Coordinates of C-alpha atoms in Angstrom, one line a residue:
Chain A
X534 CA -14.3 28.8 -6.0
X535 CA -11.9 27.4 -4.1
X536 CA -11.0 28.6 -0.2
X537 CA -7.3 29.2 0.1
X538 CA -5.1 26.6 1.7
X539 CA -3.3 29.0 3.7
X540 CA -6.3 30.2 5.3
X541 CA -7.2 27.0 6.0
X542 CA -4.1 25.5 7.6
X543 CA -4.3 28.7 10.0
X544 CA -7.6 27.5 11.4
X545 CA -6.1 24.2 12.5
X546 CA -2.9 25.9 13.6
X547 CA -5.1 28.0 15.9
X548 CA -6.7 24.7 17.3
X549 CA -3.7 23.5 17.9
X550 CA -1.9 25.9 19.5
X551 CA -5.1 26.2 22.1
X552 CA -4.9 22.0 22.8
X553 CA -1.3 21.9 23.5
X554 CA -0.9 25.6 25.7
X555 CA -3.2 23.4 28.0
X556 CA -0.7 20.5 28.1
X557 CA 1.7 20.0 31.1
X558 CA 4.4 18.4 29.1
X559 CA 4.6 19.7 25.5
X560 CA 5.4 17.2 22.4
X561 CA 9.1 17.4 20.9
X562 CA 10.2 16.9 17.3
X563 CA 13.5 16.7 16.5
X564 CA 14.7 16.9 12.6
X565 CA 18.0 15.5 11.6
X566 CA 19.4 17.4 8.4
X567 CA 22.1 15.9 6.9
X568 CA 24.3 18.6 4.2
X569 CA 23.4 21.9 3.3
X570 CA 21.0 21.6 0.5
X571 CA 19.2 25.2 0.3
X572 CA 16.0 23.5 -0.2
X573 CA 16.2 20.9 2.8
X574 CA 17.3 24.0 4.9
X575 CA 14.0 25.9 4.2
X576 CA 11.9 22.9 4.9
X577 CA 13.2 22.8 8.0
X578 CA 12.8 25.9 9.1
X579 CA 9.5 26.1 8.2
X580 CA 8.7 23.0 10.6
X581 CA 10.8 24.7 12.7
X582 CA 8.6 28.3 12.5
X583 CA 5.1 26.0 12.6
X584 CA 6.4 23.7 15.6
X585 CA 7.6 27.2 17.2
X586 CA 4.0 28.6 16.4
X587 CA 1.3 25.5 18.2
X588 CA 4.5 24.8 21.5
X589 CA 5.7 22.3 20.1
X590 CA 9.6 21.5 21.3
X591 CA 11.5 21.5 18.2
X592 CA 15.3 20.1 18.3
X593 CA 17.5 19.9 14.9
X594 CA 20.5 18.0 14.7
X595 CA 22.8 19.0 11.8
X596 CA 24.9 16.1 10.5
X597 CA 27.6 16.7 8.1
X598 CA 27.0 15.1 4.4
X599 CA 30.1 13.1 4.5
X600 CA 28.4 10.8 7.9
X601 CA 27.9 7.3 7.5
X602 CA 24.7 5.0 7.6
X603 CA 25.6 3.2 10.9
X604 CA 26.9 6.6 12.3
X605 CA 23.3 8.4 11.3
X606 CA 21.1 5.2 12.8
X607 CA 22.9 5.7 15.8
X608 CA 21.7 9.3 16.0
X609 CA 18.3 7.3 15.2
X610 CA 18.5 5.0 17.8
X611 CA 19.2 7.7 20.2
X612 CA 16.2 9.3 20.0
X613 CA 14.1 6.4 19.8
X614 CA 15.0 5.6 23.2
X615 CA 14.7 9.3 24.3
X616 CA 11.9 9.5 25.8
X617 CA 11.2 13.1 26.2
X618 CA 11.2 12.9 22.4
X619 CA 8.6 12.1 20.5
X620 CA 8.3 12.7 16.9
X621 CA 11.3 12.1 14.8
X622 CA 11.8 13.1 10.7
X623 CA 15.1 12.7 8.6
X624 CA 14.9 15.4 6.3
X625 CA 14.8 14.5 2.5
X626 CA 17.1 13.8 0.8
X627 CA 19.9 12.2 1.9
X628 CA 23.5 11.5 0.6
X629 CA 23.4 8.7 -2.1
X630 CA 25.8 6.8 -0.3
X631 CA 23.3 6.3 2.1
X632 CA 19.9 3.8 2.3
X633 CA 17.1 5.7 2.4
X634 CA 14.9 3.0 3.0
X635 CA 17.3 1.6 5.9
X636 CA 17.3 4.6 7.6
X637 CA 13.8 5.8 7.7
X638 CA 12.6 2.2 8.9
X639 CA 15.3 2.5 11.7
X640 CA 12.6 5.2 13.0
X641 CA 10.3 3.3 15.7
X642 CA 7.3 3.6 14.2
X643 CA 5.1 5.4 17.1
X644 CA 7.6 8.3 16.6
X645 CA 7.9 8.4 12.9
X646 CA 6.3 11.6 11.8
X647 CA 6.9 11.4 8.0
X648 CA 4.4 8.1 8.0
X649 CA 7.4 6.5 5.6
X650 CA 7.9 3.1 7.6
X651 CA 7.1 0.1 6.2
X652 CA 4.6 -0.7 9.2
X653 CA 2.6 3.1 8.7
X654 CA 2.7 2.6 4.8
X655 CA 0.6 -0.8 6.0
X656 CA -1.6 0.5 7.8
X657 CA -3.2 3.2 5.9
X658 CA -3.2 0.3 3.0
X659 CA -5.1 -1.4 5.7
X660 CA -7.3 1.5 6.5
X661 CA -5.7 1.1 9.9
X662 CA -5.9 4.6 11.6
X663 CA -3.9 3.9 14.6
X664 CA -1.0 4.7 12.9
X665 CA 0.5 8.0 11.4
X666 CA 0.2 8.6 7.8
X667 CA 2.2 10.7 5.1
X668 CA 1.6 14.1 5.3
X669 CA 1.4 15.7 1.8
X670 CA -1.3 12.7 1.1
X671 CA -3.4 13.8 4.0
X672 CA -2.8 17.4 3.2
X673 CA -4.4 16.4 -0.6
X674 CA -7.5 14.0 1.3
X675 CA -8.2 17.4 3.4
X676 CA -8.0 19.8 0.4
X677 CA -10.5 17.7 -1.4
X678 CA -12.2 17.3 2.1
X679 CA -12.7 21.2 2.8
X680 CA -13.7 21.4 -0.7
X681 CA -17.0 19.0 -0.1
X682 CA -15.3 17.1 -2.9
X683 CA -16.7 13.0 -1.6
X684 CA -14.2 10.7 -3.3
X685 CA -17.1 8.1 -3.5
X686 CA -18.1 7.3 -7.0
X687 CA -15.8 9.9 -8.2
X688 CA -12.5 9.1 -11.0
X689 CA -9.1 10.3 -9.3
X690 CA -6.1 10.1 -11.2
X691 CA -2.4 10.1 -9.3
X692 CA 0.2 10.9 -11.6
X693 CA 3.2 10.1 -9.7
X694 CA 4.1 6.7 -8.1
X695 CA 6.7 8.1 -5.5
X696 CA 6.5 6.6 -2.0
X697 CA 6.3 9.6 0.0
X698 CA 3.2 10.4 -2.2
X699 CA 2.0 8.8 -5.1
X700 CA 1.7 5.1 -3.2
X701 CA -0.1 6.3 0.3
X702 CA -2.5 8.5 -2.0
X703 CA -3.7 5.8 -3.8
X704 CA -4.1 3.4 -0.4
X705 CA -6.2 6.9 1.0
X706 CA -7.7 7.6 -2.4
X707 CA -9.2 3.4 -2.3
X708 CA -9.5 3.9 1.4
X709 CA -12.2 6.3 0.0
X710 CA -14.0 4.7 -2.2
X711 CA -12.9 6.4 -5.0
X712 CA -11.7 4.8 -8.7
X713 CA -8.0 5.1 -8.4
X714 CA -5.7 5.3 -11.7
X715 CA -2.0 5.8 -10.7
X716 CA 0.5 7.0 -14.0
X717 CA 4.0 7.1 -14.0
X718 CA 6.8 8.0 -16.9
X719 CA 6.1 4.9 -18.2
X720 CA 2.4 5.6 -18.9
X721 CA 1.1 5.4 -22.4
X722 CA -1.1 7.9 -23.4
X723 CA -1.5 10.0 -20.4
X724 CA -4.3 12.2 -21.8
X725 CA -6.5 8.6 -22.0
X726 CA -6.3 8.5 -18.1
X727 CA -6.9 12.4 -17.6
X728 CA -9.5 13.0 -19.7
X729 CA -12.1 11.1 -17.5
X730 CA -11.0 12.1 -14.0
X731 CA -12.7 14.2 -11.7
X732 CA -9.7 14.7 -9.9
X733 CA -6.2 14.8 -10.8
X734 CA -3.4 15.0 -8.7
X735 CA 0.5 15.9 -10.0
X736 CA 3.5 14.7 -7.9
X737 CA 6.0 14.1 -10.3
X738 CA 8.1 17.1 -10.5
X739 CA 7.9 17.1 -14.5
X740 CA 7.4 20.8 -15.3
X741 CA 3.5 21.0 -17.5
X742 CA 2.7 17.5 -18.1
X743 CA -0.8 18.2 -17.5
X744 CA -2.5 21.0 -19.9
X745 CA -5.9 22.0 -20.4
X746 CA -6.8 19.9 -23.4
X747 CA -6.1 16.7 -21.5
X748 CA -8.6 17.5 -18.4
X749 CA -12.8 17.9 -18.3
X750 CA -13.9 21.4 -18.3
X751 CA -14.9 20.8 -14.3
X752 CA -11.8 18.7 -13.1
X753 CA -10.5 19.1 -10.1
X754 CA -7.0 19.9 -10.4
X755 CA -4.1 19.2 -7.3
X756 CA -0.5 20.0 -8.1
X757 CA 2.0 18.9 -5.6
X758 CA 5.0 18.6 -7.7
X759 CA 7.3 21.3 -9.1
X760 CA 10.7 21.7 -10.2
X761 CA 13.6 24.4 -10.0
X762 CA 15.4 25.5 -13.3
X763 CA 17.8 28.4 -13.0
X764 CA 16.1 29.9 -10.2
X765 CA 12.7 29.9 -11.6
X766 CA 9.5 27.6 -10.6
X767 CA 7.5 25.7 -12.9
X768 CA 4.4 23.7 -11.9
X769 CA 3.6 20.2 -13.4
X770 CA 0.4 21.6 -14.6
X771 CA 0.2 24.4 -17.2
X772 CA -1.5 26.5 -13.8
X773 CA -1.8 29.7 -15.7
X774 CA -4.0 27.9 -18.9
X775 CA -5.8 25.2 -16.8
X776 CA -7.1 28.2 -14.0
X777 CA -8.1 30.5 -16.8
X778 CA -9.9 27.5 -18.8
X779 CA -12.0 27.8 -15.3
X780 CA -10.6 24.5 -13.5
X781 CA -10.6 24.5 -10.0
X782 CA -6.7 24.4 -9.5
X783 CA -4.5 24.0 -6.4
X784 CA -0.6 25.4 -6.8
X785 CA 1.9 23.8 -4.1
X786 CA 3.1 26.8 -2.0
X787 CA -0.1 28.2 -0.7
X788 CA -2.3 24.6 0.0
X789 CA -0.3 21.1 0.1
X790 CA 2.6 23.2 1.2
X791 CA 1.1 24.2 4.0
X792 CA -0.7 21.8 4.4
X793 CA 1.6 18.9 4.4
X794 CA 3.3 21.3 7.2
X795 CA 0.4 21.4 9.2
X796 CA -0.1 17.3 8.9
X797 CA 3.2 17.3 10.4
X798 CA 2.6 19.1 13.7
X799 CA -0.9 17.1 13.8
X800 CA 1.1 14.1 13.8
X801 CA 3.5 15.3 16.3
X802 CA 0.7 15.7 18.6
X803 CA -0.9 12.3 18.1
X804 CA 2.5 10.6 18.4
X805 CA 2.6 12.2 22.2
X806 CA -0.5 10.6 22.9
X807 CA 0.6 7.2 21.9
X808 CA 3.6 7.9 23.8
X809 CA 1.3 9.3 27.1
X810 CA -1.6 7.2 27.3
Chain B
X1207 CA -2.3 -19.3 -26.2
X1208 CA -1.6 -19.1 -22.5
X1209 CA -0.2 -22.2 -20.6
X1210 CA -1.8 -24.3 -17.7
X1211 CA -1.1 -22.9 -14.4
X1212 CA -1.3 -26.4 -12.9
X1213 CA 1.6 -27.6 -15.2
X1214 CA 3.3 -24.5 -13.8
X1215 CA 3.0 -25.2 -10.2
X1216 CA 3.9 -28.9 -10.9
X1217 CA 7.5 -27.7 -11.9
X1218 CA 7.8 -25.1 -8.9
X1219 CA 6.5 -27.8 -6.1
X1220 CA 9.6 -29.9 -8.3
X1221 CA 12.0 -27.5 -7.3
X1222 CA 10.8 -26.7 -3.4
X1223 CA 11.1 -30.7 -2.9
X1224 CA 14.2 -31.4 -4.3
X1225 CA 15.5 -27.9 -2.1
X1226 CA 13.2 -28.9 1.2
X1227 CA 14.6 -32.6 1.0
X1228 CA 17.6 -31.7 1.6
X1229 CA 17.8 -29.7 4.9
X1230 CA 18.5 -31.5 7.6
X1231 CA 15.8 -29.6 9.7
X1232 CA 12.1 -28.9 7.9
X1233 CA 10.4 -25.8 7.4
X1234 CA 6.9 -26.2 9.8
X1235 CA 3.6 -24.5 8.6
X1236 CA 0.7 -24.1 11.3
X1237 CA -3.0 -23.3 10.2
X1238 CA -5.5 -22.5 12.3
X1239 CA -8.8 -23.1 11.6
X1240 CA -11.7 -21.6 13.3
X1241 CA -15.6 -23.4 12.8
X1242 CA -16.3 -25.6 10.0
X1243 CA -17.1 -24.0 6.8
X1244 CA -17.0 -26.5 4.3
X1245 CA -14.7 -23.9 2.0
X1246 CA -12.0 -23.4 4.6
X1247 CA -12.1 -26.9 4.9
X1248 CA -11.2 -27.7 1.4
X1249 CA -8.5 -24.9 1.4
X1250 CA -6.6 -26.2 4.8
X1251 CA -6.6 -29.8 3.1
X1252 CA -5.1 -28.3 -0.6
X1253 CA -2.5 -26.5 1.7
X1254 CA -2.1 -29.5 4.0
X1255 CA -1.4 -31.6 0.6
X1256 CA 0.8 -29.7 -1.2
X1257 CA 3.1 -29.1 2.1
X1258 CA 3.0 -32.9 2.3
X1259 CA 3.7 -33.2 -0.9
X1260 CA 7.1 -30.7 -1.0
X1261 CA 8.5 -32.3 2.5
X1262 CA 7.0 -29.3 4.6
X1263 CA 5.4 -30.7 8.2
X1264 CA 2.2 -29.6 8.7
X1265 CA 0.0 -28.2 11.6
X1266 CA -3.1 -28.0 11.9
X1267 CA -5.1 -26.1 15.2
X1268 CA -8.5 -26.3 15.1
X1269 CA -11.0 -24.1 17.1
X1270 CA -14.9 -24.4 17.5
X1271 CA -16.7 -21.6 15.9
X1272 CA -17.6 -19.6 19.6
X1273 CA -13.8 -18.8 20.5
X1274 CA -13.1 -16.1 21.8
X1275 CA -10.6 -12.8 20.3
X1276 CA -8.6 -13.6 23.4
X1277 CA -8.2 -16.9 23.4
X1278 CA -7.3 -17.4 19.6
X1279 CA -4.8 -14.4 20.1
X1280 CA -3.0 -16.8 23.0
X1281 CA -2.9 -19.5 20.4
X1282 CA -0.9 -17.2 17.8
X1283 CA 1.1 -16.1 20.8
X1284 CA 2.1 -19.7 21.3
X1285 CA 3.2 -20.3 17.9
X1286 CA 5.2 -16.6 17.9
X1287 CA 7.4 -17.8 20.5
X1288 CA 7.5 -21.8 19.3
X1289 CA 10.9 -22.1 17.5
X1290 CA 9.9 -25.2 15.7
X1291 CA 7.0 -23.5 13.9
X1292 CA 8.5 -21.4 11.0
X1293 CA 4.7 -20.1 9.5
X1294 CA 1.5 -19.4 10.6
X1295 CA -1.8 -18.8 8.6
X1296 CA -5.0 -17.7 10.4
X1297 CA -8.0 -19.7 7.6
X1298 CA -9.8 -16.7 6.6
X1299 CA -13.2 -15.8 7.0
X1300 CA -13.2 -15.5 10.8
X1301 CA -16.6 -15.7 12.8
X1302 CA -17.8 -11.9 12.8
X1303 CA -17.2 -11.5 16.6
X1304 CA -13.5 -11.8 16.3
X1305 CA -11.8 -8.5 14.5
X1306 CA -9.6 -10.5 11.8
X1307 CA -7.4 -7.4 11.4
X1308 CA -6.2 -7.6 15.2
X1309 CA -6.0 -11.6 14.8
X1310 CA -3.9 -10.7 11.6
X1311 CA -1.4 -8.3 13.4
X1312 CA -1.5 -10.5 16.0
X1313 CA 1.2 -12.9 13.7
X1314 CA 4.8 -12.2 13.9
X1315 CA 5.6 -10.4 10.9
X1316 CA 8.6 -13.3 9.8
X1317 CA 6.3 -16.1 10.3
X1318 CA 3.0 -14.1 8.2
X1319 CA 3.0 -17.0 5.6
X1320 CA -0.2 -15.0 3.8
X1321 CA 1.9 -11.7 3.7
X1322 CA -1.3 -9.9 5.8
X1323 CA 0.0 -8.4 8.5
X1324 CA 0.6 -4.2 8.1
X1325 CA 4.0 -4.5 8.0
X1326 CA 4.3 -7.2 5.1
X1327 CA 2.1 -4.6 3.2
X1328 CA 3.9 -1.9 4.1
X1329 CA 6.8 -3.6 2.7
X1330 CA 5.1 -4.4 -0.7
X1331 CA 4.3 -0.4 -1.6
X1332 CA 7.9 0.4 -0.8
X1333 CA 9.1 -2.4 -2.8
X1334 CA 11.3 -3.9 -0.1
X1335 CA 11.5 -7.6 -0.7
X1336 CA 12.6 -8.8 2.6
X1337 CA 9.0 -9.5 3.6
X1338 CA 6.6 -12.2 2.6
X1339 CA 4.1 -11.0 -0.3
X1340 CA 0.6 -12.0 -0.3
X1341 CA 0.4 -14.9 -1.8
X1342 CA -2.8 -14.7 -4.7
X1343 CA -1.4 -11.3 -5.6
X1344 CA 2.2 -13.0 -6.4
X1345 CA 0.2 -15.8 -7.7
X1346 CA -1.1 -12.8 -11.0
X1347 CA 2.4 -11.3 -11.7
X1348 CA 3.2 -15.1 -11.5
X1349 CA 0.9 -15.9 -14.1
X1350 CA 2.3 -12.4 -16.0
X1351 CA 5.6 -13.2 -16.1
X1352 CA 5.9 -17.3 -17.5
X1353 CA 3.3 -15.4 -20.3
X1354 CA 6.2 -13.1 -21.1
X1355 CA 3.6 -10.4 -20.3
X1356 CA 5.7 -7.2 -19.2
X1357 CA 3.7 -4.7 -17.2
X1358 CA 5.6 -1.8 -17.7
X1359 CA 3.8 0.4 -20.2
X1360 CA 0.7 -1.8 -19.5
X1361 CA -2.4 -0.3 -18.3
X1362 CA -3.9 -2.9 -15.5
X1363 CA -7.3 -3.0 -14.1
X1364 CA -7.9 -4.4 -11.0
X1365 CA -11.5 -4.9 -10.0
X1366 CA -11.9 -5.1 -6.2
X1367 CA -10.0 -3.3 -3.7
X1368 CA -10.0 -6.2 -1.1
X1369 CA -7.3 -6.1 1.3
X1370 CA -6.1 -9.5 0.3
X1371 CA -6.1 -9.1 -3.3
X1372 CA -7.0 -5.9 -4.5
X1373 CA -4.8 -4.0 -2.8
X1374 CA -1.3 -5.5 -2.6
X1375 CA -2.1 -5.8 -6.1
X1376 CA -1.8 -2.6 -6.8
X1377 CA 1.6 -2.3 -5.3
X1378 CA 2.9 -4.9 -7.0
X1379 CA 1.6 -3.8 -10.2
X1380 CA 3.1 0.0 -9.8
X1381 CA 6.2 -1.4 -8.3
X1382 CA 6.2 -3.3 -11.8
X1383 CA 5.8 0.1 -13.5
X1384 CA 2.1 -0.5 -14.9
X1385 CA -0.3 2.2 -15.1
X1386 CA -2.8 0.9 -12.5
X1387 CA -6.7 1.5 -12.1
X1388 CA -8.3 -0.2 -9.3
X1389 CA -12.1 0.0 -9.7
X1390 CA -14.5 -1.4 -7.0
X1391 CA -18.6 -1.4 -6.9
X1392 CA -18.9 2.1 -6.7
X1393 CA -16.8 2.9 -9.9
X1394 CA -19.1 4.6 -12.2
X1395 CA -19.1 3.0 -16.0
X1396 CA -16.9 0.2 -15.5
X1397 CA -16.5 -0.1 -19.1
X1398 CA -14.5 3.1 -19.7
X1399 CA -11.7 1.8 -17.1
X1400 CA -11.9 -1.5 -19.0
X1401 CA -11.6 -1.2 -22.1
X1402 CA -8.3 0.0 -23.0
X1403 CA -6.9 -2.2 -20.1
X1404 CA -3.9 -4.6 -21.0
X1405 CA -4.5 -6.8 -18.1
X1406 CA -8.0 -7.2 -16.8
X1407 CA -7.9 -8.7 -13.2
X1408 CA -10.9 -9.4 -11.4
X1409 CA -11.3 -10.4 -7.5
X1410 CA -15.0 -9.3 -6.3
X1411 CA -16.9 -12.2 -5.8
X1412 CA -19.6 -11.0 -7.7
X1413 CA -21.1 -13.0 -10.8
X1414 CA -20.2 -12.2 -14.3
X1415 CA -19.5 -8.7 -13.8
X1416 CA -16.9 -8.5 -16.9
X1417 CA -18.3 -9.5 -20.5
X1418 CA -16.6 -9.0 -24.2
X1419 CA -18.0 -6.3 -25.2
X1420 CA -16.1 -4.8 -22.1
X1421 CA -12.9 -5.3 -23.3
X1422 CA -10.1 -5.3 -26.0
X1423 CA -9.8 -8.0 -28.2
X1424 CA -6.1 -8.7 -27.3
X1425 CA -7.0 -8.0 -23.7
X1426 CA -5.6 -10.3 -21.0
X1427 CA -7.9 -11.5 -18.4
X1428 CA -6.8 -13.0 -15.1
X1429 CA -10.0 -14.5 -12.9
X1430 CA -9.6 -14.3 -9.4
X1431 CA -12.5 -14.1 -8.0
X1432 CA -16.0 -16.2 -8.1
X1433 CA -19.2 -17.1 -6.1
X1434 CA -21.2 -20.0 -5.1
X1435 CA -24.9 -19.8 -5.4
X1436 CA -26.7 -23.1 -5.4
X1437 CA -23.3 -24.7 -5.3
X1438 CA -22.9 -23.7 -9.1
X1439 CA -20.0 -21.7 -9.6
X1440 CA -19.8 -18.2 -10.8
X1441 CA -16.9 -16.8 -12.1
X1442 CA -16.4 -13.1 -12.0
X1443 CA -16.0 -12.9 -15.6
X1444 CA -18.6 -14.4 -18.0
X1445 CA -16.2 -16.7 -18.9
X1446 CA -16.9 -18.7 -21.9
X1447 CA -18.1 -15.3 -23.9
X1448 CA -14.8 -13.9 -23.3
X1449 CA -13.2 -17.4 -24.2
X1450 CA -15.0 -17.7 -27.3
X1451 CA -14.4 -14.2 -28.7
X1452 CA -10.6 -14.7 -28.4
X1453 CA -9.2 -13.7 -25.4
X1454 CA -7.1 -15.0 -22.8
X1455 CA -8.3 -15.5 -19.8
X1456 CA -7.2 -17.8 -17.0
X1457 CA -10.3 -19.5 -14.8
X1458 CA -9.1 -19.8 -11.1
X1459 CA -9.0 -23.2 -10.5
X1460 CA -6.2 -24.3 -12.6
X1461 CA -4.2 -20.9 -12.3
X1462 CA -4.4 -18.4 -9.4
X1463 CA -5.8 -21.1 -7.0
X1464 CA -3.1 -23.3 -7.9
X1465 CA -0.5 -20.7 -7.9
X1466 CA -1.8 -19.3 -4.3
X1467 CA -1.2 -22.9 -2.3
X1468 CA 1.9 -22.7 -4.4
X1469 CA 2.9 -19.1 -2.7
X1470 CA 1.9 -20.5 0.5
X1471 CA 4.8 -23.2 0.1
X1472 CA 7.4 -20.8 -1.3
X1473 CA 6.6 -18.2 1.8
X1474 CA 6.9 -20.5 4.3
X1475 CA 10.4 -21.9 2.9
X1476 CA 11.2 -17.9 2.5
X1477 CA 10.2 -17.8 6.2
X1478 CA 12.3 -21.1 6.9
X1479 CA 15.3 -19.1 6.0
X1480 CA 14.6 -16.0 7.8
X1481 CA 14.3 -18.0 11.1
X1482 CA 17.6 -20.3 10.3
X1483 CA 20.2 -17.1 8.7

């Protein structure tokens, strides 16, 4: 069976904490949050706790919705030159009046925790590793990884095509060796590209696309998405059904959850090594 | 039936020369070439013909096979900073003591006439389209779009996971909202990822690796990819089999080959522009 993600995320957290007590100068992330949306508040504060947690600095600047694009690179630019900073995440979402794309790739790449520039998506399509990659992809690479699950010769099928996800898993996934099938809304006949994978990994925030009938008895199954509807949870896999058919099933909150938190402070940390060689 | 991919390139290298003839100042293309294999050779003289041809000036930097990684970095360092010189293309294969990656990233990103560098593919899986594209890669949607072949709701295999082809394919074909499987020589059964593909691409090098029986009858099959062994050619599809029983399938010599030099033109005009806003 499978070990539990939180368990698992601890371990590195402890490793963590032990490298950077030892540093003279600690590492500093600093978040900006634009708004008030309740779920962009408890993603911070969670990178807040785990930052807290290993020493690493954590700073939050709290923009109001209403700013502007050129007011919000500013901010950007700021701490790009700061250099007693040196890990840098706009929290997602932002305001629709603003580009996403604009803004993120305002980031200077060596401090761009996320992995979202254009030059860290290139790399890992590159298998280049001096860069810093996405974290809830390398969260899913180490689930698999801490599973003994080797991608090699093995079917893994993305469903999701979003570019915080879906796009660096299947650069990691190839990166691997693995034989990569990335669906998307648009996809006929979903069950035809499930029904052969060894692996299958949800990001699309569709509550139950994926059900048991549409997966192999011994399928690896790894849900990132899920979506809120009056309050209440629902996975994109049927969890309940596909972990009592006996799949080996991940839910969000206790594994990529964490782990995508956990990627985060492990990039911080490599990003002040970049910055202090 | 499917149309001739030189015929279609004729009418694009129309249109760059009438556009290219009339700027007062001309777009400049440099090409390194490194040793003297005879393939590299015939590729430099397509692209030095076909630049000729459309009005672009032409450069060409040749380097004895021993260079060194320093050295040939200087050269690109040159033509960075040279404001007359609006592209540069490092001839691919490199000798094996030189890292081709580093050479690559070596390139400023706004004169990366073959789309390689990390940032160029970064830009590709986020869809931004103010970079230059690979240029074989463009070459298959290319020769998907003028066969009014609409990827979205397609399922596309790509055999290979090269980072010149394989890769930046993939992007381009999820960007175009295709389901997208990208197989590679340790997929296991390659004929269960093949045979309900709409669009079979293939880009291994490796002999005859696709045959009918592998594929639907309406399937569409792009040929990228071929080897030289006893200087006959080998296609990576079996070609006339998969001719004879119906499908379409487009050989590379008169299609992505031709369409590739004709990337090559349209980058470096792209690039042109980029330099000269």
């Amino acid at each position: 069976m499978i070990t539990n993600g939180k368990e698992i995320a601890l371990i590195w957290y402890e490793k963590l904490k032990e490298e950077i007590k030892l540093l003279d100068k600690k590492p500093w992330l600093a978040v900006i949050l634009v708004g008030d949306n309740p779920a962009s508040i408890r993603y911070v504060s969670q990178k807040a706790k785990w930052a807290k947690e290993v020493w690493i600095q954590f700073k939050l600047i709290k923009r109001e919705r209403g700013i502007q694009e050129e007011e919000l690179k500013e901010d950007i630019k700021k701490l790009n030159n700061d250099e007693t900073i040196h890990g840098i995440i706009i929290q997602l979402p932002l305001p629709s009046h603003i580009d996403t794309n604009t803004i993120i790739n305002t980031i200077y790449p060596v401090k761009d925790i996320d992995g979202f520039t254009a030059i860290n998506m290139g790399k890992i399509a590159l298998w280049d590793e001096s860069g810093l990659a996405p974290c809830t992809p390398s969260g899913v690479i180490h689930i698999c990884k801490v599973n003994s699950i080797d991608l090699e010769w093995k079917n893994v099928t993305i469903i999701g095509r979003s570019n915080i996800v879906g796009k660096p898993l299947v650069s990691m996934c190839i990166n691997e060796w693995a034989t990569v099938t990335c669906c998307n809304s648009k996809t006929k006949d979903l069950k035809s590209h499930t029904q052969n994978a060894d692996i299958v990994v949800l990001a699309t925030g569709k509550p139950w696309i994926l059900t048991k009938d549409m997966i192999k008895k011994e399928a690896f199954v790894i849900d990132v998405g899920f979506t809120v509807i009056d309050e209440k949870i629902y996975w994109d896999a049927c969890f309940q059904e596909i972990s009592e058919n006996g799949n080996p099933i991940t839910p969000v909150p206790w594994w990529v959850g964490r782990l995508t938190v956990l990627f985060i402070m492990k990039n911080t940390l490599k990003a002040f090594y970049m910055q202090n060689k």
